[in-house]
Amino acid sequence: DAVFEEISGLLQKGKAKDIVVAVQKALDDGVPAGDILEKGLISGMGIIGGKFKNGEVFVPEVLVAARAMNHASVVLKPALAKAGVQPVGKAIICTVKGDLHDIGKNLVKMMIEGNGIEAVDLGVDIAPDKVVEAVKTSGAKVLCLSALLTTTMLAQKDVIDALKTAGLRDKVKIMVGGAPVTQSYADEIGADAYCPDAASAAEVCRSFY
Ligand code: B1M
């Protein structure tokens, strides 16, 4: 589809201003927000990821693409959110210690908010003790942990262990996600759920309320 190819191309080139215009136009033309996200933005970011891996592009190109992604997401947010949903509760979300990737986390945040859950976003590179503190004080029933590196996915386990040590493991349902994470890894570290994408994360999160 030409519209998705255009959006994917603008993302790969990191054209933040142009992509905002293109995404808004697609929405105005009635293209579903979920399709713009999956077939345009996430698909474009996947292409950049492949080129990054092969050494065809470098960190600066990936950063401008990430910036374009964040700009485009802001335009999509109202369309992804279900109109007039009242918050039913809170969920904590963060990217784990050592990891700075925040695009997936931000998408999950947008989608859970769209499903009527208030997101307590701790940010990126969050140490286990910060998460423990948030579980203690926020009153959130769900905790979402994002990790994009094979090295930092191990920090998801550190968070679960820290919560056990603090006697708070049963206070929250723990959901894990991010590109290297799998169902079997989630089972191994004792998470309550693994979510491969933001849409399923929102569904699963909602099911805990
Ligand atoms: Co990085 N990076 N990066 N990077 N980067 C990857 C992850 C990599 C796979 C690229 C590659 O080599 N092909 C590779 C990891 C290799 C590995 O560990 N096996 C990698 C590397 C190596 C690195 C650095 C080490 C590079 C370096 O400096 N030499 C460095 C590490 C920095 C750090 O974190 N300490 C680094 C840096 C960066 C940038 C800063 C340049 C930038 C991040 C900018 C930002 O986030 N603000 C960046 C980017 C953009 C990527 C790629 C290209 C794209 C990631 C992304 O945003 N995808 C990525 C390659 C790739 O994934 N193909 C790559 C789009 C996003 C929507 O998908 O995050 O998977 P994703 O989220 C999905 C699902 O996973 C799920 O839902 C989302 C939407 O459907 N999900 C969850 C995510 N979190 C969830 C949490 C949940 C549930 C679902 O909770 C319940």
PDB file of C-alpha atoms in Angstrom, residues 32-114:
ATOM      1  CA  PRO A  32      -7.012   2.760  10.634  1.00  0.00           C
ATOM      2  CA  ALA A  33      -4.507   3.974  13.256  1.00  0.00           C
ATOM      3  CA  GLY A  34      -3.442   0.394  14.058  1.00  0.00           C
ATOM      4  CA  ASP A  35      -2.498  -0.184  10.413  1.00  0.00           C
ATOM      5  CA  ILE A  36      -0.516   3.076  10.253  1.00  0.00           C
ATOM      6  CA  LEU A  37       1.361   1.926  13.353  1.00  0.00           C
ATOM      7  CA  GLU A  38       2.042  -1.668  12.235  1.00  0.00           C
ATOM      8  CA  LYS A  39       2.433  -1.376   8.459  1.00  0.00           C
ATOM      9  CA  GLY A  40       4.022   2.078   8.364  1.00  0.00           C
ATOM     10  CA  LEU A  41       5.903   2.971  11.539  1.00  0.00           C
ATOM     11  CA  ILE A  42       6.867  -0.380  13.092  1.00  0.00           C
ATOM     12  CA  SER A  43       7.647  -1.833   9.674  1.00  0.00           C
ATOM     13  CA  GLY A  44       9.919   1.139   8.841  1.00  0.00           C
ATOM     14  CA  MET A  45      11.684   0.801  12.174  1.00  0.00           C
ATOM     15  CA  GLY A  46      12.222  -2.911  11.445  1.00  0.00           C
ATOM     16  CA  ILE A  47      13.949  -2.025   8.165  1.00  0.00           C
ATOM     17  CA  ILE A  48      16.214   0.464   9.958  1.00  0.00           C
ATOM     18  CA  GLY A  49      16.973  -2.216  12.567  1.00  0.00           C
ATOM     19  CA  GLY A  50      18.060  -4.638   9.836  1.00  0.00           C
ATOM     20  CA  LYS A  51      20.298  -2.033   8.203  1.00  0.00           C
ATOM     21  CA  PHE A  52      21.760  -1.094  11.591  1.00  0.00           C
ATOM     22  CA  LYS A  53      22.605  -4.747  12.189  1.00  0.00           C
ATOM     23  CA  ASN A  54      24.302  -5.049   8.790  1.00  0.00           C
ATOM     24  CA  GLY A  55      26.326  -1.881   9.278  1.00  0.00           C
ATOM     25  CA  GLU A  56      24.498  -0.027   6.483  1.00  0.00           C
ATOM     26  CA  VAL A  57      23.328   2.710   8.904  1.00  0.00           C
ATOM     27  CA  PHE A  58      24.720   3.863  12.247  1.00  0.00           C
ATOM     28  CA  VAL A  59      23.477   5.199  15.599  1.00  0.00           C
ATOM     29  CA  PRO A  60      22.758   8.780  14.339  1.00  0.00           C
ATOM     30  CA  GLU A  61      20.439   7.513  11.568  1.00  0.00           C
ATOM     31  CA  VAL A  62      18.688   5.230  14.049  1.00  0.00           C
ATOM     32  CA  LEU A  63      18.267   8.143  16.452  1.00  0.00           C
ATOM     33  CA  VAL A  64      16.609  10.406  13.875  1.00  0.00           C
ATOM     34  CA  ALA A  65      14.337   7.534  12.868  1.00  0.00           C
ATOM     35  CA  ALA A  66      13.458   7.059  16.545  1.00  0.00           C
ATOM     36  CA  ARG A  67      12.682  10.766  16.836  1.00  0.00           C
ATOM     37  CA  ALA A  68      10.403  10.588  13.805  1.00  0.00           C
ATOM     38  CA  MET A  69       8.689   7.555  15.367  1.00  0.00           C
ATOM     39  CA  ASN A  70       8.028   9.471  18.581  1.00  0.00           C
ATOM     40  CA  HIS A  71       6.617  12.475  16.704  1.00  0.00           C
ATOM     41  CA  ALA A  72       4.365  10.248  14.616  1.00  0.00           C
ATOM     42  CA  SER A  73       3.182   8.380  17.732  1.00  0.00           C
ATOM     43  CA  VAL A  74       1.947  11.610  19.285  1.00  0.00           C
ATOM     44  CA  VAL A  75      -0.314  12.179  16.259  1.00  0.00           C
ATOM     45  CA  LEU A  76      -1.580   8.586  16.432  1.00  0.00           C
ATOM     46  CA  LYS A  77      -2.219   8.556  20.156  1.00  0.00           C
ATOM     47  CA  PRO A  78      -5.754  10.018  20.189  1.00  0.00           C
ATOM     48  CA  ALA A  79      -6.811   7.673  17.394  1.00  0.00           C
ATOM     49  CA  LEU A  80      -5.415   4.600  19.172  1.00  0.00           C
ATOM     50  CA  ALA A  81      -7.103   5.505  22.434  1.00  0.00           C
ATOM     51  CA  LYS A  82     -10.696   4.420  22.845  1.00  0.00           C
ATOM     52  CA  ALA A  83     -12.861   7.479  23.286  1.00  0.00           C
ATOM     53  CA  GLY A  84     -14.128   8.305  26.741  1.00  0.00           C
ATOM     54  CA  VAL A  85     -12.653   5.376  28.664  1.00  0.00           C
ATOM     55  CA  GLN A  86     -12.438   6.115  32.393  1.00  0.00           C
ATOM     56  CA  PRO A  87      -9.286   4.808  34.145  1.00  0.00           C
ATOM     57  CA  VAL A  88      -9.982   1.601  36.097  1.00  0.00           C
ATOM     58  CA  GLY A  89      -6.600   1.468  37.832  1.00  0.00           C
ATOM     59  CA  LYS A  90      -2.879   1.984  37.503  1.00  0.00           C
ATOM     60  CA  ALA A  91       0.005   0.119  35.893  1.00  0.00           C
ATOM     61  CA  ILE A  92       3.705   0.868  36.314  1.00  0.00           C
ATOM     62  CA  ILE A  93       5.807   0.764  33.169  1.00  0.00           C
ATOM     63  CA  CYS A  94       9.535   1.158  32.542  1.00  0.00           C
ATOM     64  CA  THR A  95      12.537   0.041  30.535  1.00  0.00           C
ATOM     65  CA  VAL A  96      14.891  -1.929  32.765  1.00  0.00           C
ATOM     66  CA  LYS A  97      18.346  -0.978  34.044  1.00  0.00           C
ATOM     67  CA  GLY A  98      21.062  -0.555  31.424  1.00  0.00           C
ATOM     68  CA  ASP A  99      18.570  -0.165  28.589  1.00  0.00           C
ATOM     69  CA  LEU A 100      17.727   3.150  26.878  1.00  0.00           C
ATOM     70  CA  HIS A 101      15.258   1.915  24.224  1.00  0.00           C
ATOM     71  CA  ASP A 102      11.909   3.584  24.851  1.00  0.00           C
ATOM     72  CA  ILE A 103       9.850   3.395  21.662  1.00  0.00           C
ATOM     73  CA  GLY A 104       8.240   0.040  22.452  1.00  0.00           C
ATOM     74  CA  LYS A 105       7.639   1.093  26.065  1.00  0.00           C
ATOM     75  CA  ASN A 106       5.990   4.311  24.897  1.00  0.00           C
ATOM     76  CA  LEU A 107       3.724   2.398  22.513  1.00  0.00           C
ATOM     77  CA  VAL A 108       2.698  -0.039  25.236  1.00  0.00           C
ATOM     78  CA  LYS A 109       2.022   2.951  27.499  1.00  0.00           C
ATOM     79  CA  MET A 110      -0.164   4.599  24.850  1.00  0.00           C
ATOM     80  CA  MET A 111      -2.142   1.431  24.265  1.00  0.00           C
ATOM     81  CA  ILE A 112      -2.740   0.634  27.935  1.00  0.00           C
ATOM     82  CA  GLU A 113      -3.857   4.221  28.503  1.00  0.00           C
ATOM     83  CA  GLY A 114      -6.185   3.776  25.549  1.00  0.00           C
TER      84      GLY A 114
END
